[in-house]
Coordinates of C-alpha atoms in Angstrom, one line a residue:
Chain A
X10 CA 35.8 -17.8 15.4
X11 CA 34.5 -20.6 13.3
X12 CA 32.9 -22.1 16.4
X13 CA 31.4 -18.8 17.5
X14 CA 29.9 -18.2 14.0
X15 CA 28.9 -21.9 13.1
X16 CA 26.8 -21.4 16.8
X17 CA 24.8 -18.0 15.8
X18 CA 24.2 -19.5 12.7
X19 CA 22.3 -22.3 14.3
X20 CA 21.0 -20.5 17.1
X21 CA 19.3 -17.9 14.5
X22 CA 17.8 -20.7 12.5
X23 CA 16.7 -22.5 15.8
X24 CA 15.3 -19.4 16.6
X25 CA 13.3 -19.0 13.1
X26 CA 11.9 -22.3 13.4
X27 CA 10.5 -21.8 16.4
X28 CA 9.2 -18.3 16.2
X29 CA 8.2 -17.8 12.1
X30 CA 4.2 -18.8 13.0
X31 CA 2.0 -16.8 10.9
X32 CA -0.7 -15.4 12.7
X33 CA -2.9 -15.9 9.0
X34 CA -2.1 -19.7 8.5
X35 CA -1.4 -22.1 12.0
X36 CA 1.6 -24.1 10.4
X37 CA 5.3 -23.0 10.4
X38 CA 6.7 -22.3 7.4
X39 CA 9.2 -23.7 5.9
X40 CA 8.1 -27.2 7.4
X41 CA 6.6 -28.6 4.1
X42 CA 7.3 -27.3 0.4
X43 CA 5.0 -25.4 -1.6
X44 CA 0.9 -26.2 -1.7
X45 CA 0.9 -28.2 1.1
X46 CA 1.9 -26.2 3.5
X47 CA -1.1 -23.5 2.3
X48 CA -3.6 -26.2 2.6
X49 CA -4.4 -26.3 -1.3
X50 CA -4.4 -29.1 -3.8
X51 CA -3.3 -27.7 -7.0
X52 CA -5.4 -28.1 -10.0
X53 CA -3.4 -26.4 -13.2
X54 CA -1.8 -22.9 -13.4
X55 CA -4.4 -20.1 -14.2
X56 CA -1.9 -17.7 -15.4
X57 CA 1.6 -16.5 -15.7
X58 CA 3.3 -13.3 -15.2
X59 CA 6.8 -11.6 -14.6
X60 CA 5.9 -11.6 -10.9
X61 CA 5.0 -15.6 -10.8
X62 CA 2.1 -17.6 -11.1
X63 CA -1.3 -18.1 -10.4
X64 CA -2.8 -21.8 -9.0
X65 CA -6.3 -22.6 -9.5
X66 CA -6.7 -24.6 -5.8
X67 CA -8.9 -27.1 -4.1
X68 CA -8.8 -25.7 -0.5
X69 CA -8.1 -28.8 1.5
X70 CA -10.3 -28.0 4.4
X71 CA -13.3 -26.3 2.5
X72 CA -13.0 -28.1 -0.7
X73 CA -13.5 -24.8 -2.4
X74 CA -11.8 -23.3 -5.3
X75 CA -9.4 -21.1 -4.6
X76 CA -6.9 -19.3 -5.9
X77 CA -3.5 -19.5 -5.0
X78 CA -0.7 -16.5 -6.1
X79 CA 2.9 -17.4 -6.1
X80 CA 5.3 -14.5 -6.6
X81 CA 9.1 -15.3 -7.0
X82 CA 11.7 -13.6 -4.3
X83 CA 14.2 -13.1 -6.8
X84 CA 16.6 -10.2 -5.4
X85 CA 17.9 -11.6 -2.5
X86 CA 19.6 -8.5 -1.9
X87 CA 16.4 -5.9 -1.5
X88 CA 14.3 -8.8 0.5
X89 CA 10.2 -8.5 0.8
X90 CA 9.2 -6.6 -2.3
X91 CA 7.4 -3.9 -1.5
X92 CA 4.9 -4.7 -3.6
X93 CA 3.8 -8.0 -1.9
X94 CA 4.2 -6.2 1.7
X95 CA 1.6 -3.0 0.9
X96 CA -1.0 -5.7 -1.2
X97 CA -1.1 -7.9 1.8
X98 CA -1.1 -5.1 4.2
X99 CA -4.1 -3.4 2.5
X100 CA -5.9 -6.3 1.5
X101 CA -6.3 -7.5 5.2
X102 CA -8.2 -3.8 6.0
X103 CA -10.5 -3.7 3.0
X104 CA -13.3 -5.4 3.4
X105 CA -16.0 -5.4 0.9
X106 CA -18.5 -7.2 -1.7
X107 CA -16.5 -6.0 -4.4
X108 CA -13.1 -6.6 -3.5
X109 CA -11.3 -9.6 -3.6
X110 CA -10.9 -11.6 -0.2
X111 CA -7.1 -12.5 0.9
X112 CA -7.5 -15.6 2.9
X113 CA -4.4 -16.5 3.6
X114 CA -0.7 -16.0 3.6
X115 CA 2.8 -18.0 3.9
X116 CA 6.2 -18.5 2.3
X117 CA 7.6 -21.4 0.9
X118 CA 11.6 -21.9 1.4
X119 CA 12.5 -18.6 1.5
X120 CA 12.0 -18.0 -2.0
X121 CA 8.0 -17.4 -2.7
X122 CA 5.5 -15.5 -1.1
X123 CA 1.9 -17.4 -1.4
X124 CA -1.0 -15.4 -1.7
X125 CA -4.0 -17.4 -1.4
X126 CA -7.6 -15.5 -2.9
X127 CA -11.2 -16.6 -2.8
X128 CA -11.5 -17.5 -6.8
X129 CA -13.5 -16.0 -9.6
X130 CA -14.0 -17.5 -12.8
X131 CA -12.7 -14.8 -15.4
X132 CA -11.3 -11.0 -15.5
X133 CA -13.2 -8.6 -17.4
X134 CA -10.1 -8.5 -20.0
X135 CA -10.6 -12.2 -20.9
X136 CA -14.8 -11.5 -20.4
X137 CA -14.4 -8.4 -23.4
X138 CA -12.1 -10.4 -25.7
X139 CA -13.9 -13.7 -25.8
X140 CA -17.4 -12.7 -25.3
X141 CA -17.1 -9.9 -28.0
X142 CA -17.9 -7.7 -25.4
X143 CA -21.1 -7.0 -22.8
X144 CA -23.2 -5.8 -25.3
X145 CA -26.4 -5.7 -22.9
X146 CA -26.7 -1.9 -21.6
X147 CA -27.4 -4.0 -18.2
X148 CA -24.5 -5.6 -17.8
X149 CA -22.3 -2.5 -18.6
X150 CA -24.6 -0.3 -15.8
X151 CA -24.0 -3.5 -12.9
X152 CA -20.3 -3.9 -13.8
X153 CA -19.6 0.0 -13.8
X154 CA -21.7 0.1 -10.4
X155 CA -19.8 -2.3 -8.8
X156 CA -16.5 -1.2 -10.0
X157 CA -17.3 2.1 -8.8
X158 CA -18.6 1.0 -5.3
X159 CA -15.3 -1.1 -5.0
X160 CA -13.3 2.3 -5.9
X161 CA -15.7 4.8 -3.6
X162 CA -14.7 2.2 -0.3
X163 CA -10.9 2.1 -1.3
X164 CA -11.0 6.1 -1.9
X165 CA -12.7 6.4 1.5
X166 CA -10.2 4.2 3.6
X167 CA -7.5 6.5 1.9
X168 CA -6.2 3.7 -0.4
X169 CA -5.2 4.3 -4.0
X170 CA -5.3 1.3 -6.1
X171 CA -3.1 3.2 -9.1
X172 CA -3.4 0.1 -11.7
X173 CA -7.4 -0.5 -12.7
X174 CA -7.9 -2.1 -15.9
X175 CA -10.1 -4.8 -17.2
X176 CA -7.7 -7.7 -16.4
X177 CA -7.2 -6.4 -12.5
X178 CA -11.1 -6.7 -12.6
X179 CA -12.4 -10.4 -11.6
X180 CA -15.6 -11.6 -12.3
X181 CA -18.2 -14.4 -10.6
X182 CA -19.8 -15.9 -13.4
X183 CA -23.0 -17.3 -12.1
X184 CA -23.9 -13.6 -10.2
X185 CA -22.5 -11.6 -12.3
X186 CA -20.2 -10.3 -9.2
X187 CA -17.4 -7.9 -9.9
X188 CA -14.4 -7.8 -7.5
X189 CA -11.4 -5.6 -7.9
X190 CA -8.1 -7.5 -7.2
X191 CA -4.0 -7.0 -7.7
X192 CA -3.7 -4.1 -4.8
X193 CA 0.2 -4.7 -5.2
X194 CA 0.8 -1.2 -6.7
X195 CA -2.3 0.6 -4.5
X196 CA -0.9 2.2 -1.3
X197 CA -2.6 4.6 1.3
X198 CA -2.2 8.5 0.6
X199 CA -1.8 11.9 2.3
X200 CA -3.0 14.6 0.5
X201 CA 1.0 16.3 0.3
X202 CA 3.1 13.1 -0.5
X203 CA 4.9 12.5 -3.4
X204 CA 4.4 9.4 -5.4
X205 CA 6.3 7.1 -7.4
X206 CA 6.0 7.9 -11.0
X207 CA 5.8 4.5 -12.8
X208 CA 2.4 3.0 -12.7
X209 CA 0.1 1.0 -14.6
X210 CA -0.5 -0.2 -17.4
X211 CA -0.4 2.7 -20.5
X212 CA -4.2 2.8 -22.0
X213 CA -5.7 3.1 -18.5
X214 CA -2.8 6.4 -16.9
X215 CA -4.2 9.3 -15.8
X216 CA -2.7 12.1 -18.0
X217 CA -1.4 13.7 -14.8
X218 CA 0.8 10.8 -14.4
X219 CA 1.6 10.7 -18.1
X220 CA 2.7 14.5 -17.5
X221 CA 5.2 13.1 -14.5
X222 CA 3.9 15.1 -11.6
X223 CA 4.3 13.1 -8.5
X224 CA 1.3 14.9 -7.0
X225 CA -1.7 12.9 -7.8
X226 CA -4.8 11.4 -5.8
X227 CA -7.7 9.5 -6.1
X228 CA -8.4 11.1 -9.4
X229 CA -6.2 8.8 -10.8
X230 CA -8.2 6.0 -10.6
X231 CA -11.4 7.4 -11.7
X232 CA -9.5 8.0 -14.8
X233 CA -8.5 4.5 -15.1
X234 CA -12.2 3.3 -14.4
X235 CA -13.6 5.9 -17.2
X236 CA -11.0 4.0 -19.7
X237 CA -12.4 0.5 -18.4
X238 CA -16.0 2.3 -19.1
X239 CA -15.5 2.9 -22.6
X240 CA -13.6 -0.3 -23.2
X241 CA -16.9 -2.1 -22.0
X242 CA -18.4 0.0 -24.7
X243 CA -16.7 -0.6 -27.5
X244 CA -15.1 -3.9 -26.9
X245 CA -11.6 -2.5 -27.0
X246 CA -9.3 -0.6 -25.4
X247 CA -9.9 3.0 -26.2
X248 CA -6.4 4.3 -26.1
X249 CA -5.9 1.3 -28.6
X250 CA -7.9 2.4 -31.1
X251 CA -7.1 6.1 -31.0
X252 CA -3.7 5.2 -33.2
X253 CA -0.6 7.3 -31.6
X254 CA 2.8 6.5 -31.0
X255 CA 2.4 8.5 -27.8
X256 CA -0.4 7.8 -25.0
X257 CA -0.6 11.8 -24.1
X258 CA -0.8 12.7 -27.6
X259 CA -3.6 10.2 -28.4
X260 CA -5.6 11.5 -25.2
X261 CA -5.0 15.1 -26.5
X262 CA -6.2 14.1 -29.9
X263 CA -9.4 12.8 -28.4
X264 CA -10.3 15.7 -25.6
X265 CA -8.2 18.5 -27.4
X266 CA -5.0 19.6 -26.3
X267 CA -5.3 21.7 -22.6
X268 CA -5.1 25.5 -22.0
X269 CA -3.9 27.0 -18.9
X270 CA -8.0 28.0 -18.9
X271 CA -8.8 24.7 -19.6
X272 CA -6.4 22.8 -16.5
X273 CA -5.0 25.7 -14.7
X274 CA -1.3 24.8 -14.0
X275 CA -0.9 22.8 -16.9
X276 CA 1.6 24.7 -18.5
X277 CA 4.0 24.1 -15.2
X278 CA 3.5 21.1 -15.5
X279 CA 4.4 19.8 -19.2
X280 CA 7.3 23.0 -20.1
X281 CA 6.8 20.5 -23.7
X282 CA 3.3 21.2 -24.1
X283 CA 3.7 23.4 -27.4
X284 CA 4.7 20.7 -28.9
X285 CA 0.8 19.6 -28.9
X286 CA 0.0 23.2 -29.1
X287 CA -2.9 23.8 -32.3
X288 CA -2.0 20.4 -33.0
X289 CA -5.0 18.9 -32.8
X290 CA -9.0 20.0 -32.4
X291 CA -10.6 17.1 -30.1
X292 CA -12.3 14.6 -31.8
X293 CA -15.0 13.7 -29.3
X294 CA -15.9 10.8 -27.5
X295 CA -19.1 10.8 -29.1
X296 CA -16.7 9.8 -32.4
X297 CA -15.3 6.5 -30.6
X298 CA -17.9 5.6 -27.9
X299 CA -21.0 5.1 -29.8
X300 CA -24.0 3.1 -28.7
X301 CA -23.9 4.6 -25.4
X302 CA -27.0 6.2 -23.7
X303 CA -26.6 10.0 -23.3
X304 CA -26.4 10.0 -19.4
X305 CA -23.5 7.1 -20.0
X306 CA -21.6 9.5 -22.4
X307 CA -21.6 12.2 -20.1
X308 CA -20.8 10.3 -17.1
X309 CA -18.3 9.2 -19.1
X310 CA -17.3 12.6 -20.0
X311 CA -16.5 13.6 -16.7
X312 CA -14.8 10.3 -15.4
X313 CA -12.4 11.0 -18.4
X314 CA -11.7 15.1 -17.5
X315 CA -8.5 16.3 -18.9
X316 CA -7.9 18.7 -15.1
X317 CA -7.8 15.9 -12.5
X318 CA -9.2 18.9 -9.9
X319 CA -12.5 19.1 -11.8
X320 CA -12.8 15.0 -12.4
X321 CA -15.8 13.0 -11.0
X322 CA -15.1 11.4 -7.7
X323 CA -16.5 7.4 -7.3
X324 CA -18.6 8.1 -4.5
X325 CA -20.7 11.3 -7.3
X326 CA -20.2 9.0 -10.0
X327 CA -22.2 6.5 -8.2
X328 CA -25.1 9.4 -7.8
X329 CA -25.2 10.3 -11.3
X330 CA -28.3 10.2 -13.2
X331 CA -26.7 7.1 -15.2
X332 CA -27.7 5.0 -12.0
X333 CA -31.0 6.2 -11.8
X334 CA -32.3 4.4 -14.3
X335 CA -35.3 2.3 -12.4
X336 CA -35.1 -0.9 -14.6
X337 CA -31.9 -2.0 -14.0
X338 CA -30.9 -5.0 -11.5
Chain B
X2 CA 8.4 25.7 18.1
X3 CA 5.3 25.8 15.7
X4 CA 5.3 21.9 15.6
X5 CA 4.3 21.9 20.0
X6 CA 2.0 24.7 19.4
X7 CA -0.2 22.9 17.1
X8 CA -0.1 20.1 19.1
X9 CA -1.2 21.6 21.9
X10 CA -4.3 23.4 20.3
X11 CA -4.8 19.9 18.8
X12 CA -4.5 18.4 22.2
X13 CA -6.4 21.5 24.1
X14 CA -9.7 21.0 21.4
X15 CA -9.4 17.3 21.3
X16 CA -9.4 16.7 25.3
X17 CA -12.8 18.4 25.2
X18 CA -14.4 15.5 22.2
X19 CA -12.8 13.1 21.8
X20 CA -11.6 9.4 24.3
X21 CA -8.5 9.0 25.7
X22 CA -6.8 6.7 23.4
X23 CA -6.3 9.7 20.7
X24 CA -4.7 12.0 23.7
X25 CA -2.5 9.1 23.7
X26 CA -1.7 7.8 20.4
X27 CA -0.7 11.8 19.7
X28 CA 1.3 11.9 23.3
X29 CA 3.4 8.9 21.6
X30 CA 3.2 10.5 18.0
X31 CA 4.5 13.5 20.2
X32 CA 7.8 11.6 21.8
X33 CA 8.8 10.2 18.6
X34 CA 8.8 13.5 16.8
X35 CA 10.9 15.2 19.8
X36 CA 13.8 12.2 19.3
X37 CA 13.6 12.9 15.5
X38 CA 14.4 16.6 16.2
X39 CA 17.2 15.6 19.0
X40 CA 18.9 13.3 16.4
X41 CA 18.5 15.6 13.5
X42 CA 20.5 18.6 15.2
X43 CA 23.8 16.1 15.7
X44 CA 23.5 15.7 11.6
X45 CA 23.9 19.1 10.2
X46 CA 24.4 18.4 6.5
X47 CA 20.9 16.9 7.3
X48 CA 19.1 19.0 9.5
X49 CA 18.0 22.2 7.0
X50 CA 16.6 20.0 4.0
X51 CA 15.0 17.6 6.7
X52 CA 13.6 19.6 9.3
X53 CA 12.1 21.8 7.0
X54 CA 10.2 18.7 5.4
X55 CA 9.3 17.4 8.7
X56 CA 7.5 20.6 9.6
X57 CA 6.1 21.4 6.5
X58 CA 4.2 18.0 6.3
X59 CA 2.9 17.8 9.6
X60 CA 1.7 21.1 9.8
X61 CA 0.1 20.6 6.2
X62 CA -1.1 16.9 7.9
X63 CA -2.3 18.6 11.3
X64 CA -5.0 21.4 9.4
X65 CA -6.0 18.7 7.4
X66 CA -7.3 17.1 10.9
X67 CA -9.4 20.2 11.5
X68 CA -11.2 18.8 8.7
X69 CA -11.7 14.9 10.3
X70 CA -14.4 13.0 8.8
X71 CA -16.3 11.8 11.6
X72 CA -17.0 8.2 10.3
X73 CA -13.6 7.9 10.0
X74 CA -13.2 8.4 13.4
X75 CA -14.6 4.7 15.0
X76 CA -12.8 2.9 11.9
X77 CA -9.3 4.7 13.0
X78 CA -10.1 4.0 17.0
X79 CA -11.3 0.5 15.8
X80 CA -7.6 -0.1 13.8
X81 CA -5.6 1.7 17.3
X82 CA -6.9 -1.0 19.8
X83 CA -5.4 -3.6 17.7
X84 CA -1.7 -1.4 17.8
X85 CA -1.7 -0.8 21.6
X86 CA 1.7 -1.6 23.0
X87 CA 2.5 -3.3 26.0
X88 CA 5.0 -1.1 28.7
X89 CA 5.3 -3.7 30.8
X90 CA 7.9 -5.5 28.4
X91 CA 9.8 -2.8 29.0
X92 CA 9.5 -2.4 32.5
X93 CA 10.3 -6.2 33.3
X94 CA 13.4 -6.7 31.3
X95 CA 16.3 -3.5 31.5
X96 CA 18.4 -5.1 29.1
X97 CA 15.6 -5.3 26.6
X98 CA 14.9 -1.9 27.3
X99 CA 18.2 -0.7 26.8
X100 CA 18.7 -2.4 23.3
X101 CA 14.9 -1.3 22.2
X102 CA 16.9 2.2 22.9
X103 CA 19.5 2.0 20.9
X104 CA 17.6 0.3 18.3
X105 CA 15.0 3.3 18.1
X106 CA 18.2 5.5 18.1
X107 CA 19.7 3.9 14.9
X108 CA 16.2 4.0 13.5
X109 CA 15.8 7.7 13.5
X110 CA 19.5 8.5 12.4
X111 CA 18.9 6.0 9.4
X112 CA 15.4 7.7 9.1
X113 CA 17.1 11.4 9.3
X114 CA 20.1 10.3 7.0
X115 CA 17.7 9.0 4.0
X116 CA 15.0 11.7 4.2
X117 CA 12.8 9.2 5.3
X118 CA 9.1 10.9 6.5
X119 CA 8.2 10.7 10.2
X120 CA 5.2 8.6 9.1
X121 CA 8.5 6.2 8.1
X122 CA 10.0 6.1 11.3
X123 CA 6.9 5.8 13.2
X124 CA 5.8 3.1 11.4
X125 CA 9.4 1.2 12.1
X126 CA 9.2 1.6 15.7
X127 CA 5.7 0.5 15.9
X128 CA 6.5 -3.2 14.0
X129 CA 9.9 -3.0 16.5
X130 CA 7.9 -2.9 19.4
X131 CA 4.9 -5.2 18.4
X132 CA 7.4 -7.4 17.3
X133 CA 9.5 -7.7 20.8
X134 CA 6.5 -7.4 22.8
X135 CA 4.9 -10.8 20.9
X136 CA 8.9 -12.7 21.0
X137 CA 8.9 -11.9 24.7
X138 CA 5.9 -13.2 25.1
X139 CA 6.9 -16.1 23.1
X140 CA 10.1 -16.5 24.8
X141 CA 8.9 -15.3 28.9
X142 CA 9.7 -18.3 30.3
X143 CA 13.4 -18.2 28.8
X144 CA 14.9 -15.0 30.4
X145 CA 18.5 -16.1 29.0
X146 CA 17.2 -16.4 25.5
X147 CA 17.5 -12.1 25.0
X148 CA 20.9 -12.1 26.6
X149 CA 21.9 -15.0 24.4
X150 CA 21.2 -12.9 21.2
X151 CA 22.1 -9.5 22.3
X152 CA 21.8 -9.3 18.0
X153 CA 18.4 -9.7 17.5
X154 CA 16.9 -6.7 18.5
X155 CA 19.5 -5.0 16.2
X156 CA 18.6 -7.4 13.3
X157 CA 14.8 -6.8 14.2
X158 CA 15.5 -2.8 13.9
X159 CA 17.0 -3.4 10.7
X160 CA 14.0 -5.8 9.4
X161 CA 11.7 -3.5 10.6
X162 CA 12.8 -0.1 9.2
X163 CA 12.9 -2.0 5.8
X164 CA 9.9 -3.1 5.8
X165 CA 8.6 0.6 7.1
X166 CA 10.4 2.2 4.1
X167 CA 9.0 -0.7 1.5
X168 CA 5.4 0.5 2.7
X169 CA 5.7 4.0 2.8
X170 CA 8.6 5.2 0.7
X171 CA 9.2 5.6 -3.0
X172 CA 12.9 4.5 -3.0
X173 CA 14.2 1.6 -0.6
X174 CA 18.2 2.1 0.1
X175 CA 19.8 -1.7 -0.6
X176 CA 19.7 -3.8 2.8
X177 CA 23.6 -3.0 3.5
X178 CA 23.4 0.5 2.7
X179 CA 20.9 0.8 5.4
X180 CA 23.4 -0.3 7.5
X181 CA 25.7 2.5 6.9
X182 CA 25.4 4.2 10.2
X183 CA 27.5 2.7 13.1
X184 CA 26.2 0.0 14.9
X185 CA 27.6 -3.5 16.9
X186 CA 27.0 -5.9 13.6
X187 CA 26.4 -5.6 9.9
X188 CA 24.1 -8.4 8.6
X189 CA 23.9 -10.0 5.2
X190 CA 21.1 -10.1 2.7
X191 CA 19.9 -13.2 3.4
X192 CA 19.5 -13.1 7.3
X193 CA 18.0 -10.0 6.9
X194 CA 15.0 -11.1 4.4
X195 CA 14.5 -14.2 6.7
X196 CA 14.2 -11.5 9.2
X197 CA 11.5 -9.4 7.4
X198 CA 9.3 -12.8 6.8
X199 CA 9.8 -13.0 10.6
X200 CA 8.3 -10.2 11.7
X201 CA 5.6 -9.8 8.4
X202 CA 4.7 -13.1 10.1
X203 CA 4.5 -12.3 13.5
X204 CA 2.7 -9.2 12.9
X205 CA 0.1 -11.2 10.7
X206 CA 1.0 -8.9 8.1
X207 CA -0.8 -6.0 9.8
X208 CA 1.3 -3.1 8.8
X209 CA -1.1 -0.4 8.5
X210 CA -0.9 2.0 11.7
X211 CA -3.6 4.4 13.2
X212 CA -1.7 7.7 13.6
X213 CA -2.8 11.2 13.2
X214 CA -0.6 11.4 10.5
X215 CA -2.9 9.3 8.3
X216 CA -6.0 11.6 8.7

């Protein structure tokens, strides 16, 4: 018995040396540690989360900067987190301008998945907060343009990207280029699936998703984008500024609190809603989101619609009149 | 049943517009939905709640091709040319294609017993067979190698189903709960994860599949 086992054990790591080739990167891994075997030269760590870290990279072959995420295998039990498996998937069938290119992908000892990105020199988080915000009308139309191209390409290769906001949106300094990146909670949809509730960060969640129904769509991030929208406005985020101790209650307070006339099916939805019932008269947006041009605010307007069903899609946003504006880039 | 009738109108309007490749991708769609149904009537305490969401979906997921975008159309057909599985792996080694049997078997009675979609299963049996097809071909001048490890297709069905369920599910069952239903060996944690990098690897992390079910 000890024999027998002590053999499949070494036949089945024989057999993983030999076969574990990815197909993305033409070195085994496992055969060198860490940056080396992804053919970067680590520079300094760009950031830090509860996933991992990020690496700003020399690519070895290229020379280019690059971008190098390393995300921690921590529960041996439950394997490949899911996460990691539908952001590479995806990523390797969107192509476009606006969203971030996955070059390659390997593990290192079992215990990190590397993700390595073409690299852009800020998010739109850090670009708001240090900058004091894009004050030029100009830059707020190109960013919103792009963001919304990004979004229209996902939406029409049935892929939901469930967690826009400013610091998921990277930017190219020099060309003012906008690329969406950190697909790890977007996933393809069907039009009758059920989702997973928990999503996103809270200033930037679709009140549909804030009233726990499981059936949502693209809507959802068209939401998210009208938040990002207003945030480029007014130089913070809106939800942060409209005070509540509760995210629905602070979205009620600004659009009013919703009628069965208003979003049919609302009351099935949120059995609590009396509790917000009379409570409060909108405010406006026109009361937070100042300094924006009239065809802004009601762009604006719609991307931020309380009844998902009657929201702005990204491909009509990008056909509103707020586009049409001849003397912008 | 409903489920063949729609299938054939789908097949009857389709064979008049549309290549061959769709007449077969939905012939295969076709097979693994009539081993689902087999397996689901030897699990009664499964089969009302389950068959009843198999149905419902795909016949909400069949009217919604009535409505196919047509530029989706050379994208999808694009994406199924990169999917197209070999037969003659199966053909040239019988005990391969006995244990890809019994692997797809314990595939859809894990699939049935977890309310797993079809879109799950399918999925799981697509990465199995891309996966075998690309270690035989690895492996074709080694014909002992496959009879020396009568456990990896086993281990492979496991890998694969997880990694199905991680991409389309909402809740994942813990590796050894998967392995509830009977099979030859029950394998740890850790040789299962080393598993899944396997065949993410070997796939080249492409996990998305072209079926009529995502239209």
């Amino acid at each position: 018995m000890w024999n027998e086992e002590s053999d499949w054990i070494g036949s089945f790591d024989a057999l993983l040396a030999r076969l574990a080739e990815c197909s993305m990167c033409s070195r085994r891994s496992g055969e060198r540690p860490g940056a080396a075997q992804m053919d970067v030269k680590i520079l300094d760590v760009a950031a830090e989360g509860g996933y991992g870290r990020v690496f700003r990279c020399l690519d070895v072959h290229t020379g280019a900067l690059v971008a190098m995420k390393q995300i921690t295998m921590v529960r041996l039990s439950q394997g490949i987190p899911a996460q990691i498996i539908r952001e590479v998937s995806l990523l390797r069938e969107l192509h476009h301008a606006n969203i971030v290119k996955l070059l390659r992908v390997g593990f290192t000892e079992n215990r990190y998945v590397n993700l390595v990105f073409e690299h852009l020199d800020y998010d739109l988080h850090q670009f708001i907060v240090n900058r004091g915000y894009p004050k030029d009308a100009t830059t707020v139309k190109s960013f919103m343009f792009q963001i919304l191209s990004a979004v229209a390409y996902c939406h029409s290769r049935k892929v939901l990207h469930r967690d826009l906001k400013p610091s998921n949106v990277l930017i190219n300094h020099s060309k003012r280029l906008i690329k969406l990146a950190d697909f790890g909670l977007a996933r393809e949809f069907a039009d009758d699936f059920l989702y997973t509730e928990k999503l996103g960060t809270s200033w930037y969640r679709a009140p549909e998703i804030l009233c726990h129904s499981r059936q949502y769509s693209t809507q959802v991030d068209l939401w998210s984008v009208g938040c990002i929208f207003a945030e480029m406005v007014i130089g913070q985020p809106l939800f942060q500024v409209i005070n509540c101790r509760d995210e629905l209650e602070g979205i009620f307070k600004l659009l009013g609190t919703p009628t069965e006339e208003t979003w049919p099916g609302i009351t099935k939805l949120m059995p609590n809603l009396h509790i917000y019932c009379s409570k409060f008269d909108p405010l406006g947006l026109e009361t937070f989101v100042t300094d924006l041009e009239p065809s802004g605010l009601n762009l604006l307007s719609m991307m931020l619609c309380l009844d998902p069903s009657k929201r702005i899609s990204a491909e009509a946003s990008l056909k509103h009149a707020y586009f049409t504006d001849v003397n912008w880039i | 049943m409903p489920l063949h009738h729609h299938l054939f109108l789908e097949e009857t309007k389709m064979a008049h517009r549309y290549p061959k490749p769709l007449l077969d991708t939905l012939y295969c769609l076709e097979d693994h939905i009539h081993w689902e149904e087999e397996e689901q009537v030897d699990y009664n305490e499964y089969s009302n709640t389950t068959t009843t969401n198999t149905n419902s979906s795909n016949v909400v997921l069949l009217e919604h091709d009535l409505f196919w975008d047509h530029e989706e159309l050379p994208s999808l057909l694009a994406k199924e040319h990169q999917n197209q599985l070999s037969n003659t792996l199966l053909q040239n080694n019988l005990v391969l294609a006995s244990s890809r049997e019994e692997a797809v078997e314990w595939i859809l009675k894990v699939n049935a017993r977890y309310s797993f979609s079809t879109l799950t299963a399918v999925l799981a049996v697509n990465y199995l067979d891309r996966f075998l097809f690309s270690f035989r071909f690895q492996n074709d001048n080694n014909d002992n190698n496959n009879n020396n490890n009568p456990w990896l297709t086993q281990l492979s069905a496991v890998a694969c189903l997880s990694l199905a369920a991680k991409f389309e599910e909402t809740h994942v069952p813990l590796f050894i709960d998967l392995q509830l239903e009977e099979s030859k060996y029950l394998f740890e944690a850790k040789t299962v994860k080393r598993m899944e990098i396997l065949v993410l690897s070997t796939l080249g992390w492409k996990m998305i599949l072209v079926t009529p079910l995502h239209s």
